Amino acid sequence: GVSEAALRCEIEELKRKDLALDQEIAQLLSEGYSLEELEKHISLLHEYNEIKDAGQMLLGKLAVIRGVTTKQLYPEYDLELSD
């Protein structure tokens, strides 16, 4: 299994990420954003990521069917590698 030391490191990393997110939220609030705006933005990002994941899955399946890499399909669908 996973060692106790590895779990402790992971916990510490999650605590650092949590603190960084809290600081980012505080910064956005100080810039005048409301919690509702931030929650809506986060919700939209989640929706975007779910749609993007579905698109990536479909591209992957299509690439397997065609016997090519997913990267080779990007130009055909006018996609950038950063998409």
PDB file of N, CA and C in Angstrom:
ATOM      1  N   GLY A   1       0.802  -1.188   0.000  1.00  0.00           N
ATOM      2  CA  GLY A   1       0.000   0.000   0.000  1.00  0.00           C
ATOM      3  C   GLY A   1       0.842   1.248   0.000  1.00  0.00           C
ATOM      4  N   VAL A   2       0.196   2.315   0.311  1.00  0.00           N
ATOM      5  CA  VAL A   2       0.847   3.616   0.348  1.00  0.00           C
ATOM      6  C   VAL A   2       1.411   3.834   1.751  1.00  0.00           C
ATOM      7  N   SER A   3       2.621   4.338   1.809  1.00  0.00           N
ATOM      8  CA  SER A   3       3.254   4.553   3.109  1.00  0.00           C
ATOM      9  C   SER A   3       2.628   5.743   3.822  1.00  0.00           C
ATOM     10  N   GLU A   4       2.790   5.718   5.138  1.00  0.00           N
ATOM     11  CA  GLU A   4       2.268   6.817   5.950  1.00  0.00           C
ATOM     12  C   GLU A   4       2.959   8.128   5.579  1.00  0.00           C
ATOM     13  N   ALA A   5       4.249   8.059   5.291  1.00  0.00           N
ATOM     14  CA  ALA A   5       4.988   9.269   4.901  1.00  0.00           C
ATOM     15  C   ALA A   5       4.444   9.854   3.599  1.00  0.00           C
ATOM     16  N   ALA A   6       4.119   8.982   2.644  1.00  0.00           N
ATOM     17  CA  ALA A   6       3.563   9.459   1.372  1.00  0.00           C
ATOM     18  C   ALA A   6       2.208  10.117   1.596  1.00  0.00           C
ATOM     19  N   LEU A   7       1.395   9.525   2.458  1.00  0.00           N
ATOM     20  CA  LEU A   7       0.087  10.105   2.761  1.00  0.00           C
ATOM     21  C   LEU A   7       0.235  11.460   3.447  1.00  0.00           C
ATOM     22  N   ARG A   8       1.192  11.561   4.365  1.00  0.00           N
ATOM     23  CA  ARG A   8       1.430  12.841   5.037  1.00  0.00           C
ATOM     24  C   ARG A   8       1.861  13.912   4.031  1.00  0.00           C
ATOM     25  N   CYS A   9       2.704  13.541   3.098  1.00  0.00           N
ATOM     26  CA  CYS A   9       3.136  14.486   2.052  1.00  0.00           C
ATOM     27  C   CYS A   9       1.950  14.929   1.206  1.00  0.00           C
ATOM     28  N   GLU A  10       1.097  13.992   0.862  1.00  0.00           N
ATOM     29  CA  GLU A  10      -0.078  14.323   0.060  1.00  0.00           C
ATOM     30  C   GLU A  10      -1.012  15.255   0.828  1.00  0.00           C
ATOM     31  N   ILE A  11      -1.192  14.998   2.119  1.00  0.00           N
ATOM     32  CA  ILE A  11      -2.031  15.857   2.957  1.00  0.00           C
ATOM     33  C   ILE A  11      -1.454  17.266   3.006  1.00  0.00           C
ATOM     34  N   GLU A  12      -0.145  17.378   3.189  1.00  0.00           N
ATOM     35  CA  GLU A  12       0.491  18.690   3.234  1.00  0.00           C
ATOM     36  C   GLU A  12       0.331  19.426   1.910  1.00  0.00           C
ATOM     37  N   GLU A  13       0.469  18.709   0.804  1.00  0.00           N
ATOM     38  CA  GLU A  13       0.293  19.327  -0.508  1.00  0.00           C
ATOM     39  C   GLU A  13      -1.140  19.821  -0.677  1.00  0.00           C
ATOM     40  N   LEU A  14      -2.116  19.044  -0.237  1.00  0.00           N
ATOM     41  CA  LEU A  14      -3.517  19.468  -0.325  1.00  0.00           C
ATOM     42  C   LEU A  14      -3.772  20.686   0.556  1.00  0.00           C
ATOM     43  N   LYS A  15      -3.144  20.737   1.723  1.00  0.00           N
ATOM     44  CA  LYS A  15      -3.287  21.904   2.596  1.00  0.00           C
ATOM     45  C   LYS A  15      -2.713  23.147   1.922  1.00  0.00           C
ATOM     46  N   ARG A  16      -1.565  22.992   1.230  1.00  0.00           N
ATOM     47  CA  ARG A  16      -0.970  24.135   0.519  1.00  0.00           C
ATOM     48  C   ARG A  16      -1.895  24.607  -0.602  1.00  0.00           C
ATOM     49  N   LYS A  17      -2.464  23.655  -1.335  1.00  0.00           N
ATOM     50  CA  LYS A  17      -3.382  24.022  -2.421  1.00  0.00           C
ATOM     51  C   LYS A  17      -4.617  24.715  -1.874  1.00  0.00           C
ATOM     52  N   ASP A  18      -5.140  24.223  -0.745  1.00  0.00           N
ATOM     53  CA  ASP A  18      -6.311  24.822  -0.116  1.00  0.00           C
ATOM     54  C   ASP A  18      -6.009  26.263   0.287  1.00  0.00           C
ATOM     55  N   LEU A  19      -4.858  26.484   0.887  1.00  0.00           N
ATOM     56  CA  LEU A  19      -4.462  27.827   1.290  1.00  0.00           C
ATOM     57  C   LEU A  19      -4.319  28.737   0.074  1.00  0.00           C
ATOM     58  N   ALA A  20      -3.706  28.218  -0.984  1.00  0.00           N
ATOM     59  CA  ALA A  20      -3.536  29.021  -2.201  1.00  0.00           C
ATOM     60  C   ALA A  20      -4.892  29.396  -2.790  1.00  0.00           C
ATOM     61  N   LEU A  21      -5.833  28.468  -2.788  1.00  0.00           N
ATOM     62  CA  LEU A  21      -7.168  28.772  -3.308  1.00  0.00           C
ATOM     63  C   LEU A  21      -7.874  29.793  -2.431  1.00  0.00           C
ATOM     64  N   ASP A  22      -7.738  29.661  -1.114  1.00  0.00           N
ATOM     65  CA  ASP A  22      -8.329  30.651  -0.204  1.00  0.00           C
ATOM     66  C   ASP A  22      -7.761  32.035  -0.477  1.00  0.00           C
ATOM     67  N   GLN A  23      -6.449  32.114  -0.716  1.00  0.00           N
ATOM     68  CA  GLN A  23      -5.821  33.399  -1.012  1.00  0.00           C
ATOM     69  C   GLN A  23      -6.310  33.955  -2.340  1.00  0.00           C
ATOM     70  N   GLU A  24      -6.485  33.081  -3.322  1.00  0.00           N
ATOM     71  CA  GLU A  24      -6.977  33.533  -4.619  1.00  0.00           C
ATOM     72  C   GLU A  24      -8.410  34.050  -4.501  1.00  0.00           C
ATOM     73  N   ILE A  25      -9.241  33.359  -3.746  1.00  0.00           N
ATOM     74  CA  ILE A  25     -10.623  33.811  -3.527  1.00  0.00           C
ATOM     75  C   ILE A  25     -10.627  35.159  -2.825  1.00  0.00           C
ATOM     76  N   ALA A  26      -9.795  35.311  -1.796  1.00  0.00           N
ATOM     77  CA  ALA A  26      -9.717  36.587  -1.081  1.00  0.00           C
ATOM     78  C   ALA A  26      -9.295  37.706  -2.025  1.00  0.00           C
ATOM     79  N   GLN A  27      -8.351  37.424  -2.908  1.00  0.00           N
ATOM     80  CA  GLN A  27      -7.901  38.417  -3.882  1.00  0.00           C
ATOM     81  C   GLN A  27      -9.047  38.824  -4.805  1.00  0.00           C
ATOM     82  N   LEU A  28      -9.781  37.839  -5.316  1.00  0.00           N
ATOM     83  CA  LEU A  28     -10.901  38.132  -6.212  1.00  0.00           C
ATOM     84  C   LEU A  28     -11.983  38.928  -5.490  1.00  0.00           C
ATOM     85  N   LEU A  29     -12.267  38.564  -4.238  1.00  0.00           N
ATOM     86  CA  LEU A  29     -13.261  39.309  -3.465  1.00  0.00           C
ATOM     87  C   LEU A  29     -12.798  40.749  -3.252  1.00  0.00           C
ATOM     88  N   SER A  30     -11.508  40.946  -3.012  1.00  0.00           N
ATOM     89  CA  SER A  30     -10.988  42.299  -2.810  1.00  0.00           C
ATOM     90  C   SER A  30     -11.041  43.122  -4.094  1.00  0.00           C
ATOM     91  N   GLU A  31     -11.089  42.428  -5.244  1.00  0.00           N
ATOM     92  CA  GLU A  31     -11.189  43.119  -6.535  1.00  0.00           C
ATOM     93  C   GLU A  31     -12.637  43.424  -6.900  1.00  0.00           C
ATOM     94  N   GLY A  32     -13.564  43.055  -6.013  1.00  0.00           N
ATOM     95  CA  GLY A  32     -14.953  43.412  -6.237  1.00  0.00           C
ATOM     96  C   GLY A  32     -15.849  42.306  -6.748  1.00  0.00           C
ATOM     97  N   TYR A  33     -15.313  41.109  -6.923  1.00  0.00           N
ATOM     98  CA  TYR A  33     -16.157  39.997  -7.352  1.00  0.00           C
ATOM     99  C   TYR A  33     -17.004  39.519  -6.179  1.00  0.00           C
ATOM    100  N   SER A  34     -18.221  39.095  -6.460  1.00  0.00           N
ATOM    101  CA  SER A  34     -19.087  38.574  -5.406  1.00  0.00           C
ATOM    102  C   SER A  34     -18.970  37.052  -5.357  1.00  0.00           C
ATOM    103  N   LEU A  35     -19.369  36.482  -4.239  1.00  0.00           N
ATOM    104  CA  LEU A  35     -19.346  35.022  -4.112  1.00  0.00           C
ATOM    105  C   LEU A  35     -20.238  34.369  -5.155  1.00  0.00           C
ATOM    106  N   GLU A  36     -21.381  35.003  -5.467  1.00  0.00           N
ATOM    107  CA  GLU A  36     -22.281  34.440  -6.478  1.00  0.00           C
ATOM    108  C   GLU A  36     -21.597  34.381  -7.834  1.00  0.00           C
ATOM    109  N   GLU A  37     -20.872  35.443  -8.185  1.00  0.00           N
ATOM    110  CA  GLU A  37     -20.149  35.466  -9.459  1.00  0.00           C
ATOM    111  C   GLU A  37     -19.085  34.372  -9.496  1.00  0.00           C
ATOM    112  N   LEU A  38     -18.362  34.238  -8.391  1.00  0.00           N
ATOM    113  CA  LEU A  38     -17.319  33.223  -8.332  1.00  0.00           C
ATOM    114  C   LEU A  38     -17.910  31.823  -8.425  1.00  0.00           C
ATOM    115  N   GLU A  39     -19.014  31.586  -7.720  1.00  0.00           N
ATOM    116  CA  GLU A  39     -19.658  30.270  -7.769  1.00  0.00           C
ATOM    117  C   GLU A  39     -20.179  29.970  -9.167  1.00  0.00           C
ATOM    118  N   LYS A  40     -20.752  30.965  -9.840  1.00  0.00           N
ATOM    119  CA  LYS A  40     -21.246  30.790 -11.205  1.00  0.00           C
ATOM    120  C   LYS A  40     -20.080  30.487 -12.140  1.00  0.00           C
ATOM    121  N   HIS A  41     -18.986  31.202 -11.979  1.00  0.00           N
ATOM    122  CA  HIS A  41     -17.804  30.987 -12.807  1.00  0.00           C
ATOM    123  C   HIS A  41     -17.262  29.572 -12.604  1.00  0.00           C
ATOM    124  N   ILE A  42     -17.190  29.139 -11.365  1.00  0.00           N
ATOM    125  CA  ILE A  42     -16.711  27.787 -11.062  1.00  0.00           C
ATOM    126  C   ILE A  42     -17.647  26.748 -11.671  1.00  0.00           C
ATOM    127  N   SER A  43     -18.932  26.983 -11.571  1.00  0.00           N
ATOM    128  CA  SER A  43     -19.914  26.069 -12.152  1.00  0.00           C
ATOM    129  C   SER A  43     -19.740  25.968 -13.667  1.00  0.00           C
ATOM    130  N   LEU A  44     -19.543  27.107 -14.302  1.00  0.00           N
ATOM    131  CA  LEU A  44     -19.340  27.113 -15.752  1.00  0.00           C
ATOM    132  C   LEU A  44     -18.034  26.416 -16.135  1.00  0.00           C
ATOM    133  N   LEU A  45     -17.004  26.586 -15.318  1.00  0.00           N
ATOM    134  CA  LEU A  45     -15.735  25.887 -15.591  1.00  0.00           C
ATOM    135  C   LEU A  45     -15.901  24.383 -15.487  1.00  0.00           C
ATOM    136  N   HIS A  46     -16.665  23.937 -14.483  1.00  0.00           N
ATOM    137  CA  HIS A  46     -16.927  22.502 -14.349  1.00  0.00           C
ATOM    138  C   HIS A  46     -17.674  21.974 -15.573  1.00  0.00           C
ATOM    139  N   GLU A  47     -18.685  22.721 -15.998  1.00  0.00           N
ATOM    140  CA  GLU A  47     -19.456  22.312 -17.175  1.00  0.00           C
ATOM    141  C   GLU A  47     -18.566  22.257 -18.409  1.00  0.00           C
ATOM    142  N   TYR A  48     -17.729  23.275 -18.592  1.00  0.00           N
ATOM    143  CA  TYR A  48     -16.795  23.307 -19.713  1.00  0.00           C
ATOM    144  C   TYR A  48     -15.883  22.084 -19.687  1.00  0.00           C
ATOM    145  N   ASN A  49     -15.329  21.782 -18.512  1.00  0.00           N
ATOM    146  CA  ASN A  49     -14.418  20.647 -18.396  1.00  0.00           C
ATOM    147  C   ASN A  49     -15.105  19.322 -18.699  1.00  0.00           C
ATOM    148  N   GLU A  50     -16.359  19.177 -18.273  1.00  0.00           N
ATOM    149  CA  GLU A  50     -17.102  17.950 -18.575  1.00  0.00           C
ATOM    150  C   GLU A  50     -17.331  17.806 -20.077  1.00  0.00           C
ATOM    151  N   ILE A  51     -17.681  18.908 -20.737  1.00  0.00           N
ATOM    152  CA  ILE A  51     -17.896  18.884 -22.184  1.00  0.00           C
ATOM    153  C   ILE A  51     -16.587  18.594 -22.903  1.00  0.00           C
ATOM    154  N   LYS A  52     -15.512  19.232 -22.456  1.00  0.00           N
ATOM    155  CA  LYS A  52     -14.206  19.007 -23.069  1.00  0.00           C
ATOM    156  C   LYS A  52     -13.780  17.551 -22.901  1.00  0.00           C
ATOM    157  N   ASP A  53     -13.992  16.979 -21.700  1.00  0.00           N
ATOM    158  CA  ASP A  53     -13.648  15.573 -21.459  1.00  0.00           C
ATOM    159  C   ASP A  53     -14.426  14.653 -22.389  1.00  0.00           C
ATOM    160  N   ALA A  54     -15.719  14.957 -22.588  1.00  0.00           N
ATOM    161  CA  ALA A  54     -16.535  14.141 -23.491  1.00  0.00           C
ATOM    162  C   ALA A  54     -16.010  14.246 -24.922  1.00  0.00           C
ATOM    163  N   GLY A  55     -15.646  15.450 -25.325  1.00  0.00           N
ATOM    164  CA  GLY A  55     -15.080  15.642 -26.662  1.00  0.00           C
ATOM    165  C   GLY A  55     -13.763  14.896 -26.836  1.00  0.00           C
ATOM    166  N   GLN A  56     -12.927  14.939 -25.823  1.00  0.00           N
ATOM    167  CA  GLN A  56     -11.656  14.217 -25.880  1.00  0.00           C
ATOM    168  C   GLN A  56     -11.886  12.708 -25.970  1.00  0.00           C
ATOM    169  N   MET A  57     -12.879  12.226 -25.233  1.00  0.00           N
ATOM    170  CA  MET A  57     -13.203  10.799 -25.272  1.00  0.00           C
ATOM    171  C   MET A  57     -13.664  10.401 -26.680  1.00  0.00           C
ATOM    172  N   LEU A  58     -14.524  11.224 -27.269  1.00  0.00           N
ATOM    173  CA  LEU A  58     -15.004  10.931 -28.617  1.00  0.00           C
ATOM    174  C   LEU A  58     -13.868  10.981 -29.639  1.00  0.00           C
ATOM    175  N   LEU A  59     -12.989  11.966 -29.513  1.00  0.00           N
ATOM    176  CA  LEU A  59     -11.837  12.034 -30.415  1.00  0.00           C
ATOM    177  C   LEU A  59     -10.954  10.796 -30.255  1.00  0.00           C
ATOM    178  N   GLY A  60     -10.782  10.359 -29.019  1.00  0.00           N
ATOM    179  CA  GLY A  60      -9.981   9.165 -28.767  1.00  0.00           C
ATOM    180  C   GLY A  60     -10.571   7.935 -29.416  1.00  0.00           C
ATOM    181  N   LYS A  61     -11.892   7.776 -29.285  1.00  0.00           N
ATOM    182  CA  LYS A  61     -12.562   6.628 -29.896  1.00  0.00           C
ATOM    183  C   LYS A  61     -12.470   6.689 -31.421  1.00  0.00           C
ATOM    184  N   LEU A  62     -12.661   7.884 -31.978  1.00  0.00           N
ATOM    185  CA  LEU A  62     -12.559   8.054 -33.419  1.00  0.00           C
ATOM    186  C   LEU A  62     -11.136   7.749 -33.903  1.00  0.00           C
ATOM    187  N   ALA A  63     -10.155   8.189 -33.133  1.00  0.00           N
ATOM    188  CA  ALA A  63      -8.758   7.929 -33.501  1.00  0.00           C
ATOM    189  C   ALA A  63      -8.481   6.429 -33.518  1.00  0.00           C
ATOM    190  N   VAL A  64      -9.021   5.691 -32.540  1.00  0.00           N
ATOM    191  CA  VAL A  64      -8.826   4.240 -32.503  1.00  0.00           C
ATOM    192  C   VAL A  64      -9.470   3.591 -33.722  1.00  0.00           C
ATOM    193  N   ILE A  65     -10.687   4.022 -34.037  1.00  0.00           N
ATOM    194  CA  ILE A  65     -11.400   3.456 -35.193  1.00  0.00           C
ATOM    195  C   ILE A  65     -10.617   3.693 -36.476  1.00  0.00           C
ATOM    196  N   ARG A  66     -10.061   4.898 -36.603  1.00  0.00           N
ATOM    197  CA  ARG A  66      -9.320   5.247 -37.819  1.00  0.00           C
ATOM    198  C   ARG A  66      -7.867   4.765 -37.792  1.00  0.00           C
ATOM    199  N   GLY A  67      -7.394   4.343 -36.639  1.00  0.00           N
ATOM    200  CA  GLY A  67      -6.014   3.883 -36.528  1.00  0.00           C
ATOM    201  C   GLY A  67      -4.994   5.009 -36.591  1.00  0.00           C
ATOM    202  N   VAL A  68      -5.384   6.164 -36.056  1.00  0.00           N
ATOM    203  CA  VAL A  68      -4.481   7.322 -36.025  1.00  0.00           C
ATOM    204  C   VAL A  68      -4.388   7.817 -34.586  1.00  0.00           C
ATOM    205  N   THR A  69      -3.536   8.805 -34.373  1.00  0.00           N
ATOM    206  CA  THR A  69      -3.469   9.412 -33.046  1.00  0.00           C
ATOM    207  C   THR A  69      -4.523  10.512 -32.938  1.00  0.00           C
ATOM    208  N   THR A  70      -4.884  10.818 -31.727  1.00  0.00           N
ATOM    209  CA  THR A  70      -5.827  11.917 -31.497  1.00  0.00           C
ATOM    210  C   THR A  70      -5.262  13.210 -32.059  1.00  0.00           C
ATOM    211  N   LYS A  71      -3.967  13.416 -31.888  1.00  0.00           N
ATOM    212  CA  LYS A  71      -3.302  14.620 -32.374  1.00  0.00           C
ATOM    213  C   LYS A  71      -3.489  14.784 -33.884  1.00  0.00           C
ATOM    214  N   GLN A  72      -3.510  13.681 -34.604  1.00  0.00           N
ATOM    215  CA  GLN A  72      -3.676  13.758 -36.059  1.00  0.00           C
ATOM    216  C   GLN A  72      -5.080  14.202 -36.453  1.00  0.00           C
ATOM    217  N   LEU A  73      -6.052  14.057 -35.569  1.00  0.00           N
ATOM    218  CA  LEU A  73      -7.420  14.474 -35.881  1.00  0.00           C
ATOM    219  C   LEU A  73      -7.648  15.967 -35.683  1.00  0.00           C
ATOM    220  N   TYR A  74      -6.810  16.608 -34.889  1.00  0.00           N
ATOM    221  CA  TYR A  74      -7.032  18.014 -34.561  1.00  0.00           C
ATOM    222  C   TYR A  74      -7.170  18.910 -35.790  1.00  0.00           C
ATOM    223  N   PRO A  75      -6.268  18.839 -36.757  1.00  0.00           N
ATOM    224  CA  PRO A  75      -6.410  19.735 -37.923  1.00  0.00           C
ATOM    225  C   PRO A  75      -7.720  19.503 -38.686  1.00  0.00           C
ATOM    226  N   GLU A  76      -8.156  18.264 -38.738  1.00  0.00           N
ATOM    227  CA  GLU A  76      -9.387  17.935 -39.467  1.00  0.00           C
ATOM    228  C   GLU A  76     -10.606  18.654 -38.878  1.00  0.00           C
ATOM    229  N   TYR A  77     -10.573  18.883 -37.571  1.00  0.00           N
ATOM    230  CA  TYR A  77     -11.700  19.527 -36.893  1.00  0.00           C
ATOM    231  C   TYR A  77     -11.368  20.950 -36.447  1.00  0.00           C
ATOM    232  N   ASP A  78     -10.322  21.533 -37.052  1.00  0.00           N
ATOM    233  CA  ASP A  78      -9.898  22.907 -36.749  1.00  0.00           C
ATOM    234  C   ASP A  78      -9.681  23.116 -35.253  1.00  0.00           C
ATOM    235  N   LEU A  79      -9.030  22.155 -34.612  1.00  0.00           N
ATOM    236  CA  LEU A  79      -8.726  22.255 -33.187  1.00  0.00           C
ATOM    237  C   LEU A  79      -7.255  22.578 -33.004  1.00  0.00           C
ATOM    238  N   GLU A  80      -6.956  23.356 -31.994  1.00  0.00           N
ATOM    239  CA  GLU A  80      -5.579  23.633 -31.611  1.00  0.00           C
ATOM    240  C   GLU A  80      -5.166  22.588 -30.575  1.00  0.00           C
ATOM    241  N   LEU A  81      -3.889  22.281 -30.515  1.00  0.00           N
ATOM    242  CA  LEU A  81      -3.420  21.306 -29.528  1.00  0.00           C
ATOM    243  C   LEU A  81      -3.688  21.803 -28.100  1.00  0.00           C
ATOM    244  N   SER A  82      -3.810  23.097 -27.921  1.00  0.00           N
ATOM    245  CA  SER A  82      -4.099  23.645 -26.596  1.00  0.00           C
ATOM    246  C   SER A  82      -5.586  23.556 -26.237  1.00  0.00           C
ATOM    247  N   ASP A  83      -6.434  23.152 -27.199  1.00  0.00           N
ATOM    248  CA  ASP A  83      -7.875  23.029 -26.940  1.00  0.00           C
ATOM    249  C   ASP A  83      -8.159  21.850 -26.042  1.00  0.00           C
TER     250      ASP A  83
END
